[in-house]
mmCIF file of C-alpha atoms in Angstrom:
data_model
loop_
_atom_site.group_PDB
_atom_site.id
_atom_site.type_symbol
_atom_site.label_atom_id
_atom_site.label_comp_id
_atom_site.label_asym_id
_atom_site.label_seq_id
_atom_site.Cartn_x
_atom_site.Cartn_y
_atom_site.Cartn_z
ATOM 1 C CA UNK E 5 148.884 87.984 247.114
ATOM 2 C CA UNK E 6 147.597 90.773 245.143
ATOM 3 C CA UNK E 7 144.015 92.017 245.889
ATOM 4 C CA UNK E 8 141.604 91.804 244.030
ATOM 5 C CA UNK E 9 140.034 95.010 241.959
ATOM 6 C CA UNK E 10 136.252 95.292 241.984
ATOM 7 C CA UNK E 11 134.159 96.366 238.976
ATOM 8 C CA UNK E 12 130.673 95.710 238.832
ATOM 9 C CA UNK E 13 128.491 95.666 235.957
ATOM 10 C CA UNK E 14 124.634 95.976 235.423
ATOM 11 C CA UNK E 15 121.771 94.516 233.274
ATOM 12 C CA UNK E 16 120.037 98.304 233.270
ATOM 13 C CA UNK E 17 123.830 99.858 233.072
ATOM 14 C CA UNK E 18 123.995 102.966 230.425
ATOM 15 C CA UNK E 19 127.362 103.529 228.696
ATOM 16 C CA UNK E 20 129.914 105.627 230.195
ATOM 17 C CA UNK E 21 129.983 105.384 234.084
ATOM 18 C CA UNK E 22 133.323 103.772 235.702
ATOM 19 C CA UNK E 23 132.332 100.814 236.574
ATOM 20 C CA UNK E 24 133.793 101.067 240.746
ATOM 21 C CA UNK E 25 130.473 100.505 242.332
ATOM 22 C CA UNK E 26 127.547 99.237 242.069
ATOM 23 C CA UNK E 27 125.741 102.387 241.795
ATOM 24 C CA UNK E 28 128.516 103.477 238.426
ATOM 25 C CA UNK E 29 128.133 100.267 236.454
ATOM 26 C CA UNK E 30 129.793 98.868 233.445
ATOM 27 C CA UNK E 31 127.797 97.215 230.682
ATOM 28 C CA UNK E 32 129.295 94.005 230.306
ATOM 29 C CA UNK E 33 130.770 95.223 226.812
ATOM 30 C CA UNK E 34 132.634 98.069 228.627
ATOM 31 C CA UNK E 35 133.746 95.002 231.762
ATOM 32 C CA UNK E 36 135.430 93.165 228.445
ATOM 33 C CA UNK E 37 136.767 96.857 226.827
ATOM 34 C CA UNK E 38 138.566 97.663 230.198
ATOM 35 C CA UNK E 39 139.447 94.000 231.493
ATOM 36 C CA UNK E 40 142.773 94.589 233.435
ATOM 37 C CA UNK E 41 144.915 91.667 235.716
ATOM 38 C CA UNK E 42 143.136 90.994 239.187
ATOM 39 C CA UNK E 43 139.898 92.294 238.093
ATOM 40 C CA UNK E 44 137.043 90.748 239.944
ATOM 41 C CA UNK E 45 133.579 91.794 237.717
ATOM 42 C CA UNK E 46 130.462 91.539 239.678
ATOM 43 C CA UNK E 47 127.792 90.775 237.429
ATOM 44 C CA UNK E 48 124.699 91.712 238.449
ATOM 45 C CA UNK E 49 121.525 89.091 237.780
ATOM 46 C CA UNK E 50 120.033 89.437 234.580
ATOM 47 C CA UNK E 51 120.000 88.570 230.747
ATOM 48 C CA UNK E 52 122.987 89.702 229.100
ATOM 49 C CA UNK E 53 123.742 89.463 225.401
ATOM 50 C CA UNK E 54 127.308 88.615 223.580
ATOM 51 C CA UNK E 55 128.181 87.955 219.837
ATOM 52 C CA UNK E 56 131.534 85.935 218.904
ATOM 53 C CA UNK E 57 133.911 86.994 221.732
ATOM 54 C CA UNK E 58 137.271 85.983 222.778
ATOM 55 C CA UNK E 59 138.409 87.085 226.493
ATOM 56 C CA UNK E 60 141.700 86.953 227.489
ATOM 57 C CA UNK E 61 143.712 88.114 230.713
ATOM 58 C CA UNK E 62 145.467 86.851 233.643
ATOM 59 C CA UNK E 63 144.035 86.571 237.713
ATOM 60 C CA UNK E 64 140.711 87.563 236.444
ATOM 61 C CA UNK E 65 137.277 86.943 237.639
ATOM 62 C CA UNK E 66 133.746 87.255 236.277
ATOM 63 C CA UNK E 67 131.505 86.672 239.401
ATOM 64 C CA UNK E 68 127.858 86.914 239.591
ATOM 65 C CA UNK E 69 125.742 87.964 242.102
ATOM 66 C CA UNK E 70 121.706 88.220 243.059
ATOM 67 C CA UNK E 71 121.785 91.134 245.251
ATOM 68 C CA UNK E 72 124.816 91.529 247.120
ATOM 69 C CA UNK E 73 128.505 90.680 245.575
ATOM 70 C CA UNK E 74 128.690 87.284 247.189
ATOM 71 C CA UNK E 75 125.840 86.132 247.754
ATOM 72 C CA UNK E 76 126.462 83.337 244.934
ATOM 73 C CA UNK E 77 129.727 82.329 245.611
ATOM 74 C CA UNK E 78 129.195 79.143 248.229
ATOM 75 C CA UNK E 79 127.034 76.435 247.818
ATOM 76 C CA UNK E 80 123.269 77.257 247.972
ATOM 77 C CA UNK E 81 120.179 74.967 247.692
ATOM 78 C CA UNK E 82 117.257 74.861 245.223
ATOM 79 C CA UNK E 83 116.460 76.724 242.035
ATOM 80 C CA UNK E 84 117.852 79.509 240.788
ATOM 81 C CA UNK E 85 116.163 81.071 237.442
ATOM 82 C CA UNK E 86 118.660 82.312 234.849
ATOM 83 C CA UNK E 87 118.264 86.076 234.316
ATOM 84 C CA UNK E 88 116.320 86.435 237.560
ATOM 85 C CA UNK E 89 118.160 85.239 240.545
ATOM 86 C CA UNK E 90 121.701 84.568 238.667
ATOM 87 C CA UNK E 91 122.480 86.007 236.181
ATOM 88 C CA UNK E 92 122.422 84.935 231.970
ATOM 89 C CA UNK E 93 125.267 85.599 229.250
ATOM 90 C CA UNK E 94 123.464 84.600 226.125
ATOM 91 C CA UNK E 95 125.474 84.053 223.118
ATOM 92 C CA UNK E 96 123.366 85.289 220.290
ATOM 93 C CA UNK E 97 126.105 84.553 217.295
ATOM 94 C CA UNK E 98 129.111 82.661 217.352
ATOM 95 C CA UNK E 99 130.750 81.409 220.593
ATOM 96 C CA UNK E 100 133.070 82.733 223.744
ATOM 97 C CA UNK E 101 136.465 81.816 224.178
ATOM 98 C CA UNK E 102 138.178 82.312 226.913
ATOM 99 C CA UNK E 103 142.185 81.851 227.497
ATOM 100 C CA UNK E 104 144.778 83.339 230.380
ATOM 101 C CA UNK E 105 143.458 82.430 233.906
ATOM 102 C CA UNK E 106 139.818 83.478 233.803
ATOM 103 C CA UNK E 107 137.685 82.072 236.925
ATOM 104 C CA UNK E 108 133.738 82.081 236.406
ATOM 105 C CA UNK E 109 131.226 81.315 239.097
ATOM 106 C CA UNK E 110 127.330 82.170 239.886
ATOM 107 C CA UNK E 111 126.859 82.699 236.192
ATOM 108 C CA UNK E 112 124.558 80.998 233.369
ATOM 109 C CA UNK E 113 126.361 80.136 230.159
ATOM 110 C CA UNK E 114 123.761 79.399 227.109
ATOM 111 C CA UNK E 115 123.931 79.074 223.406
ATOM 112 C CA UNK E 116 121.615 77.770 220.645
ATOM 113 C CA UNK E 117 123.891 77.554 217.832
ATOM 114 C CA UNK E 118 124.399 74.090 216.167
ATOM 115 C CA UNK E 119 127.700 74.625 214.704
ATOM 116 C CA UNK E 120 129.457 76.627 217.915
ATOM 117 C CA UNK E 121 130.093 75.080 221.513
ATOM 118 C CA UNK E 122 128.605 77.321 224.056
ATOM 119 C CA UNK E 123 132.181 78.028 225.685
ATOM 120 C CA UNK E 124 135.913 77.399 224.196
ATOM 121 C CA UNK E 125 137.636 76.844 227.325
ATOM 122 C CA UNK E 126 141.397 77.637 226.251
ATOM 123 C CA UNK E 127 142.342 78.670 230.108
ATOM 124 C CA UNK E 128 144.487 77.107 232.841
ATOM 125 C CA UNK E 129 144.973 77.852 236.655
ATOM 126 C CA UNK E 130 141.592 78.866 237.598
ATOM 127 C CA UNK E 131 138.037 77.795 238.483
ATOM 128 C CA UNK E 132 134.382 77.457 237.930
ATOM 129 C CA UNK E 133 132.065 77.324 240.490
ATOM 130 C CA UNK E 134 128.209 77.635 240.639
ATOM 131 C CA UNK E 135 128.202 78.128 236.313
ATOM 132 C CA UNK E 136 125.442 76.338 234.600
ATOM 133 C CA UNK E 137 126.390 75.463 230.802
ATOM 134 C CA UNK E 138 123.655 75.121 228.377
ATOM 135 C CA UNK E 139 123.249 74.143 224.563
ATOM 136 C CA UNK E 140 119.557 75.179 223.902
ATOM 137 C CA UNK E 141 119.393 74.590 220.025
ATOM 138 C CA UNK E 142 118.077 71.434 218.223
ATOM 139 C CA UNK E 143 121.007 69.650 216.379
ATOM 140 C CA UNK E 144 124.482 70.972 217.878
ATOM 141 C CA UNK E 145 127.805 69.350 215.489
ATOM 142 C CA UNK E 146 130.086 70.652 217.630
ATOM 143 C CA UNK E 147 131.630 69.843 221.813
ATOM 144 C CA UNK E 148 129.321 72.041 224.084
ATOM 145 C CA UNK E 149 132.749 72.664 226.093
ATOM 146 C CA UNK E 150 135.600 72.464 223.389
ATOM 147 C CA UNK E 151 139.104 72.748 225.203
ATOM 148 C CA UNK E 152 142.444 72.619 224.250
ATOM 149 C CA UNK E 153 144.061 69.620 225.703
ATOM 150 C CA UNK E 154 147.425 71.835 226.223
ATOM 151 C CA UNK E 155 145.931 73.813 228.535
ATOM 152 C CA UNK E 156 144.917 72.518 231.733
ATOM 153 C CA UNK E 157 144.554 72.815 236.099
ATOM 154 C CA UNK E 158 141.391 74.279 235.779
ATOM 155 C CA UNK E 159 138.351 73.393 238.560
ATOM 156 C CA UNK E 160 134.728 73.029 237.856
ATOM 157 C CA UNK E 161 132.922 72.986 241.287
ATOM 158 C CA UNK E 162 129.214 72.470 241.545
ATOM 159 C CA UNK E 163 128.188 73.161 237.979
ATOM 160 C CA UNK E 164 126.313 71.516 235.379
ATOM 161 C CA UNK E 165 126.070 70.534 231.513
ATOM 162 C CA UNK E 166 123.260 70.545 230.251
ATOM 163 C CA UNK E 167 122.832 69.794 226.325
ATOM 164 C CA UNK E 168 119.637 69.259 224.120
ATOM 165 C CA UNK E 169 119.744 67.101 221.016
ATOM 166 C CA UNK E 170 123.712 66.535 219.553
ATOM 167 C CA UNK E 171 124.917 64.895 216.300
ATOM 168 C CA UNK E 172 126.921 61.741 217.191
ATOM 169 C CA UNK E 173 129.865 61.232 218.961
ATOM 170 C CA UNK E 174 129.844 64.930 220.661
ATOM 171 C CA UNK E 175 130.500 65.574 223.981
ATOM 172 C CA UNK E 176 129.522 67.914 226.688
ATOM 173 C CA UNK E 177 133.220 68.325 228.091
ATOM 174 C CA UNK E 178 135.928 67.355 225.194
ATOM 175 C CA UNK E 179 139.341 66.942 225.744
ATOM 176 C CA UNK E 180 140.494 68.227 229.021
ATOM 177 C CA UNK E 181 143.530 67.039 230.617
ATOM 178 C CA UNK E 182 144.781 67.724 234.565
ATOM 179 C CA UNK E 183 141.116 69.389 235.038
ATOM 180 C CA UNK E 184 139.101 68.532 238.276
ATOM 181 C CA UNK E 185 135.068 68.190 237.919
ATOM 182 C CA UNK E 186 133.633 67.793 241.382
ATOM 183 C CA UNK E 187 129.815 67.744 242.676
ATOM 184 C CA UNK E 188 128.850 68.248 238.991
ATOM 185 C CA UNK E 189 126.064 67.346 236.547
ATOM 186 C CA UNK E 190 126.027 66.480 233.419
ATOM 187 C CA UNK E 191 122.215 65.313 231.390
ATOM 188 C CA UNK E 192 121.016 65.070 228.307
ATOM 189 C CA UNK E 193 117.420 67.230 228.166
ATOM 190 C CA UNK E 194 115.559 65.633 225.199
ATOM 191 C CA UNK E 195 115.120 61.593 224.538
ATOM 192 C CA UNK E 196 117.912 60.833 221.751
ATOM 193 C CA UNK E 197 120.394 60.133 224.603
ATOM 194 C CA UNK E 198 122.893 61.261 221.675
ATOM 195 C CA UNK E 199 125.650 63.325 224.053
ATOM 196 C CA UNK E 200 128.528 62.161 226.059
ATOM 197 C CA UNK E 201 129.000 64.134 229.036
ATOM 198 C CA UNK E 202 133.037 63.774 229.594
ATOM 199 C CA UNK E 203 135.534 63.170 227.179
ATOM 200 C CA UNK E 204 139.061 63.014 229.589
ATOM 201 C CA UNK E 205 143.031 62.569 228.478
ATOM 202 C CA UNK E 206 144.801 62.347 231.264
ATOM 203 C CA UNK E 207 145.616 63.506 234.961
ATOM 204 C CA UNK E 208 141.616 64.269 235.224
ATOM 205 C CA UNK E 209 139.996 64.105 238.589
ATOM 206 C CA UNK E 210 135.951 63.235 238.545
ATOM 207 C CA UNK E 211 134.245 63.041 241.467
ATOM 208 C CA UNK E 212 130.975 63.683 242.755
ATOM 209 C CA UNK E 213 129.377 63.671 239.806
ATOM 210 C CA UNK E 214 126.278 62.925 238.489
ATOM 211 C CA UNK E 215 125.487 61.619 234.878
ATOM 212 C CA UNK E 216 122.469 61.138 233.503
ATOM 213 C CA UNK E 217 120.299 59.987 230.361
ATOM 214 C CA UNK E 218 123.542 60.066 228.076
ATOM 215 C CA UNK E 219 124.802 58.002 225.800
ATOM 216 C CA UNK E 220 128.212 57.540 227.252
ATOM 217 C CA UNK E 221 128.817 58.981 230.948
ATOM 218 C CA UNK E 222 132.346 59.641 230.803
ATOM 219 C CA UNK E 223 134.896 58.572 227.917
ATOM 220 C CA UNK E 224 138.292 58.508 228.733
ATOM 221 C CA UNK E 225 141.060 58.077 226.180
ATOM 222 C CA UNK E 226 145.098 58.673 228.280
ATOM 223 C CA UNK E 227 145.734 57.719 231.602
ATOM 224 C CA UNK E 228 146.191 58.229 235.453
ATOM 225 C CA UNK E 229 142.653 59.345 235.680
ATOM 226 C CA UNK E 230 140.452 58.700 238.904
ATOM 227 C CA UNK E 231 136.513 58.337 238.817
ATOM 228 C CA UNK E 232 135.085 57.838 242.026
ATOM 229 C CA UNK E 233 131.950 58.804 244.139
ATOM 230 C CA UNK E 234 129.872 59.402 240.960
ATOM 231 C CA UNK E 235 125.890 58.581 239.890
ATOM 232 C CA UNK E 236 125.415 56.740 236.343
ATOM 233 C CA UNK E 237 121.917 56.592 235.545
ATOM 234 C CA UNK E 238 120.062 55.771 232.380
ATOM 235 C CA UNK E 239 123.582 55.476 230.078
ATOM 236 C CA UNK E 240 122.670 54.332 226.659
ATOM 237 C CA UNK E 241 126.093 52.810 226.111
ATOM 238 C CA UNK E 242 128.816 52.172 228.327
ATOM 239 C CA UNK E 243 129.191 54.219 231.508
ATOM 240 C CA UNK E 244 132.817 54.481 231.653
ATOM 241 C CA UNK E 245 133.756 54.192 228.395
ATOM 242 C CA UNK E 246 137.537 53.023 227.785
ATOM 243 C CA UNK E 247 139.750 54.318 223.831
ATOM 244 C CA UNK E 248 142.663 51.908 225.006
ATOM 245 C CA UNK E 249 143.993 49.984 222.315
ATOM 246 C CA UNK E 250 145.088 46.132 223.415
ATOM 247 C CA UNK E 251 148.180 46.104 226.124
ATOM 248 C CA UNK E 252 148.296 50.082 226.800
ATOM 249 C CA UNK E 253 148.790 51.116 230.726
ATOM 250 C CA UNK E 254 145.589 52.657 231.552
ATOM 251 C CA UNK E 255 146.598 53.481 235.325
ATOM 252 C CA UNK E 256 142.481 54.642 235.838
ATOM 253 C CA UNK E 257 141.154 54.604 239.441
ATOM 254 C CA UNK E 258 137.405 53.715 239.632
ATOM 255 C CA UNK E 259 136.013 53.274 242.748
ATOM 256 C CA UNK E 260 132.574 53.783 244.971
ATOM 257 C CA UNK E 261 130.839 54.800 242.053
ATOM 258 C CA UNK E 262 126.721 53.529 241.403
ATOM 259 C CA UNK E 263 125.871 52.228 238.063
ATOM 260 C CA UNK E 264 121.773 52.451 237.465
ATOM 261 C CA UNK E 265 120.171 50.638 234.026
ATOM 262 C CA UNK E 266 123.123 50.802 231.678
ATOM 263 C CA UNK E 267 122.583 49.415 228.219
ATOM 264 C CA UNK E 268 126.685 48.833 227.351
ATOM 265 C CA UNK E 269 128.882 47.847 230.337
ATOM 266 C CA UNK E 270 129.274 50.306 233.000
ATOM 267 C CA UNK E 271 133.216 49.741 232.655
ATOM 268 C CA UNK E 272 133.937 49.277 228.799
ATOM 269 C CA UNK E 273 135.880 49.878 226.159
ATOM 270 C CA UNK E 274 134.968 51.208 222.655
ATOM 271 C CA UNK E 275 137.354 48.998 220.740
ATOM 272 C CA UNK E 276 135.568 45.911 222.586
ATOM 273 C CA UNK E 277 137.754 43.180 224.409
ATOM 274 C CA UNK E 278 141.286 44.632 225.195
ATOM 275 C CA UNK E 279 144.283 43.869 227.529
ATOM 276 C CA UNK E 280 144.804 46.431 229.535
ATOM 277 C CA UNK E 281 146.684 46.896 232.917
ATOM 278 C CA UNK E 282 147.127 48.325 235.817
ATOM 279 C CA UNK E 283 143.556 49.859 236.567
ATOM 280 C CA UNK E 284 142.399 49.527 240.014
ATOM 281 C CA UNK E 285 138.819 48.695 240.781
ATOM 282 C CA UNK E 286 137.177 48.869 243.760
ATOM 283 C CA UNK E 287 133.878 49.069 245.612
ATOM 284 C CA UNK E 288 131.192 49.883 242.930
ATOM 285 C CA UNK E 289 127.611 48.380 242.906
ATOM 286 C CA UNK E 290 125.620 48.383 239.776
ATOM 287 C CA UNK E 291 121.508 47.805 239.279
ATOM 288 C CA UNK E 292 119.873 46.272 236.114
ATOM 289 C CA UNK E 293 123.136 46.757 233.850
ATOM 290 C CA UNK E 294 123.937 43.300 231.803
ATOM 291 C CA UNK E 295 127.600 43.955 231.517
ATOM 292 C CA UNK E 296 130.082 45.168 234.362
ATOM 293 C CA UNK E 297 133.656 45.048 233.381
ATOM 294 C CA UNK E 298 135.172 44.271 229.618
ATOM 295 C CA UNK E 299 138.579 43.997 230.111
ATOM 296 C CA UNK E 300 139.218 40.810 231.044
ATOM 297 C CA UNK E 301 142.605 40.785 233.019
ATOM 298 C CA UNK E 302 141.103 43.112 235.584
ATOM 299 C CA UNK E 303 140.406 42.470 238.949
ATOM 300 C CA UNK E 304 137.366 44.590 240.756
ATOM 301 C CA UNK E 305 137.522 44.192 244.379
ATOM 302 C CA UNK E 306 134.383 44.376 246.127
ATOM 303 C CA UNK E 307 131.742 44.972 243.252
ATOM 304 C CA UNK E 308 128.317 44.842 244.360
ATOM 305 C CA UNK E 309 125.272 44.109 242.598
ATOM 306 C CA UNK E 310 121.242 45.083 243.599
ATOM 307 C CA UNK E 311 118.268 42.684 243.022
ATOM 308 C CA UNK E 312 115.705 45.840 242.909
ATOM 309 C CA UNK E 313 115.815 49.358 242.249
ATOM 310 C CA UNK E 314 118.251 50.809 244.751
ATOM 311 C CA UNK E 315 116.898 54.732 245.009
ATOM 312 C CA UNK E 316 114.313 56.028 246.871
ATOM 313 C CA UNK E 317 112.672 57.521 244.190
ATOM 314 C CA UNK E 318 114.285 57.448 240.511
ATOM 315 C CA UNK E 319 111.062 58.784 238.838
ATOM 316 C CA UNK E 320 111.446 61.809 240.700
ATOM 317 C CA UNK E 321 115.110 62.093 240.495
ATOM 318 C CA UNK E 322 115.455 61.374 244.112
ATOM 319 C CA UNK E 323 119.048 59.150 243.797
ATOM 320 C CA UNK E 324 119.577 58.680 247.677
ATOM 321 C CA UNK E 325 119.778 55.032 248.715
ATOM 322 C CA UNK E 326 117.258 52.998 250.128
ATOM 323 C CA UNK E 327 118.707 50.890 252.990
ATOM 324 C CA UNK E 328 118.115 47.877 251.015
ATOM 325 C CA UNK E 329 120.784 48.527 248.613
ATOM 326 C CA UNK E 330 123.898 46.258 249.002
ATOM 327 C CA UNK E 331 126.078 50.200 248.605
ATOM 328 C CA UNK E 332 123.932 51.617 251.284
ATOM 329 C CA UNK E 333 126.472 52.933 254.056
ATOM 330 C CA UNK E 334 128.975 51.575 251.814
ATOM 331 C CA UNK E 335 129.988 54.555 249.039
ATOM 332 C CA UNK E 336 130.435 57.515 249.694
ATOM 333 C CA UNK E 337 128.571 60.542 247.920
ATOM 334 C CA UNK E 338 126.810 61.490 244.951
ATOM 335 C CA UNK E 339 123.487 60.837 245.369
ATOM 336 C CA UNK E 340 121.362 63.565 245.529
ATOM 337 C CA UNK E 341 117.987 64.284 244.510
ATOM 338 C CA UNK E 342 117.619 66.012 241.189
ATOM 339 C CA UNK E 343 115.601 69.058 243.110
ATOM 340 C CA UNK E 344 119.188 69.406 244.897
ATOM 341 C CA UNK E 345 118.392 69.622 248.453
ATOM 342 C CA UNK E 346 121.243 69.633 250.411
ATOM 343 C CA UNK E 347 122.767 66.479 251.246
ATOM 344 C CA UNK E 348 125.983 67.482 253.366
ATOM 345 C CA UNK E 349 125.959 64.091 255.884
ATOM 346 C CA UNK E 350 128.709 61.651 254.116
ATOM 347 C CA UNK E 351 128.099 57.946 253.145
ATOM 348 C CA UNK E 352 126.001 56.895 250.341
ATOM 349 C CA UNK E 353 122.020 58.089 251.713
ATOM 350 C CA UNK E 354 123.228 61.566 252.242
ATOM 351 C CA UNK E 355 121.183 62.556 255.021
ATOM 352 C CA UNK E 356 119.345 66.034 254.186
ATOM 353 C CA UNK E 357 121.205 69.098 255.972
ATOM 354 C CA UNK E 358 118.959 70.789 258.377
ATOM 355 C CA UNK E 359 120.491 74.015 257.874
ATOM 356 C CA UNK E 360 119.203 73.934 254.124
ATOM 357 C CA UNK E 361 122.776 75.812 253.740
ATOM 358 C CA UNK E 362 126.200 74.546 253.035
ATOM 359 C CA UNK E 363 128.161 71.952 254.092
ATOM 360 C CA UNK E 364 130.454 69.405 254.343
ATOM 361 C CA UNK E 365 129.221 67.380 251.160
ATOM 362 C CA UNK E 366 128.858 68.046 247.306
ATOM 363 C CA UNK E 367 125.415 70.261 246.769
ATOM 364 C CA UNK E 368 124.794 70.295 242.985
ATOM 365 C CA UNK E 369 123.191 73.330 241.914
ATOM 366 C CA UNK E 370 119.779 73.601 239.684
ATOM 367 C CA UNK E 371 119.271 76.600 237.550
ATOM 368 C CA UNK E 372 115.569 76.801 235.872
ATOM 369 C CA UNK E 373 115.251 78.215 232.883
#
């Protein structure tokens, strides 16, 4: 395996230096001027600025740090402000696209325009980790994360989407196919509950996850997809939201997922009342949700259903179990509190690590603004 190159680039950088140390740094203009294959860019934290910007290369890395190259790349607990402890791209006109095999972590992605997504994610055969995507403005028309369904095997550990006020029918995350998304978050920040946070094709793996005050959690619309271990809580519509016309294959695995106060069903379809085989079912509990599963030749093995609010604290955005629930002991992951303390134990009350470090379990990181 090829090693990677280090570059670094600074918030207080002045043009012209080389960009090998910390102490020579790039502005992040000059990182995108002199990309190169196996580049690793440190990004110091900070508020950076970008107009329209499309970044393209191969085994290349834009990784951003605190203090020391690193020192964001594993899971880590509690707040971290944008610009201060991690550091900010802000895109000020337009929108970045990336393509090649471009991996991002410990970086803040925001944009406020209504008629750009905040990223164009045209990449395959890398990762994000640690990013925190964010639509700031007050009306967006378009996908926060637009991809290009041909393009795919890309991993999005520990990050969240995070999207203000949307026209209908967007989503957070359109049109991926073959990605992963695990130990993420996706929520809706004002009260119109207008987003969708996933919209999947096929060969998608979601797990971990946590949605939240959306109007559909995830929509899928191909096949062979598996949804399991995730949080659905306050969904406007339906949770899991089916495109299948009647007698398609949907081949979907849903399974130890928690369905809290959904309006739709938490396992629907958006053309109503379809036929549809071979999905498999098994071990979800819902609370306060009128409608569990619309397609009627389905079996679900082992559903569960509460009489009383199952988490410890859902005014808080503490999603941990009580041992009351009928799914305590019984899932397994994805309930965290929304502060994000670290909840590495498995099983469904995620015991608090006592570490306050990493672990064996999803940690979902929250970025303050």
């Amino acid at each position: 395996m090829t090693a990677w190159v280090d570059r670094y680039v600074d918030p207080e950088a002045m043009e012209g230096d080389n960009g090998e140390s910390p102490y020579e740094p790039w502005t992040l203009e000059e990182a995108i001027s002199n990309k190169a294959d196996h580049q690793r860019v440190n990004i110091k934290a900070g508020t950076y600025y970008l107009t329209n910007q499309t970044v393209s290369d191969s085994n290349y890395w834009w990784r951003g740090y605190n203090s020391t190259p690193g020192d964001l790349d594993n899971a880590f607990v509690g707040d971290k402000t944008a610009g201060s402890n991690i550091p900010e791209i802000q895109i000020t006109s337009g929108h970045l696209r990336l393509t090649g095999s471009f991996n991002l972590s410990g970086l803040v992605l925001t944009n406020s325009s209504n008629s750009d997504p905040t990223l164009e994610d045209d990449t395959n055969m890398c990762f994000r980790k640690n990013v925190k995507f964010i639509h700031t403005g007050s009306s967006c028309t378009k996908n926060m994360i637009q991809t290009n369904s041909a393009v795919d095997d890309v991993s999005y550990i520990n990050c969240e989407f995070r999207g203000n006020d949307c026209s209908s029918g967007r989503s957070l995350v359109f049109g991926t196919s073959e990605r992963h998304f695990v130990g993420c978050v996706f929520r809706q920040t004002d009260a119109t509950g207008s987003w969708r946070g996933l919209d999947i094709n096929a060969g998608n793996t979601v797990t971990g996850c946590l949605f939240e005050d959306l109007d559909i959690g995830v929509r899928w619309g191909s096949y062979a997809n598996d949804i399991s271990n995730c949080t659905f809580v306050d969904i406007i519509d339906n949770a899991i939201d089916g495109n299948a016309s009647s007698g398609t294959s949907g081949a979907m695995l849903i399974r130890n997922n928690y369905f809290h106060s959904v309006g739709g069903y938490c396992i629907g379809n958006n053309s109503g009342t379809t036929a549809n085989k071979l999905m498999y079912i098994d071990n979800n509990t819902h609370y306060n949700c009128s409608n569990f599963l619309e397609f009627p030749d389905q079996q679900s093995f082992n559903t569960q259903t509460d009489s009383s609010d199952p988490f410890e604290d859902k005014s808080s955005g503490d999603y941990r179990l009580k041992s009351s629930s009928n799914a305590y002991e019984l899932l397994q992951g994805g309930f965290w509190r929304s502060d994000m303390a670290n909840y590495s134990n498995g099983g469904a009350e995620q015991s608090q690590s006592s570490g306050g470090g990493g672990g064996g379990g999803s940690t979902i990181i929250v970025i303050e603004d």
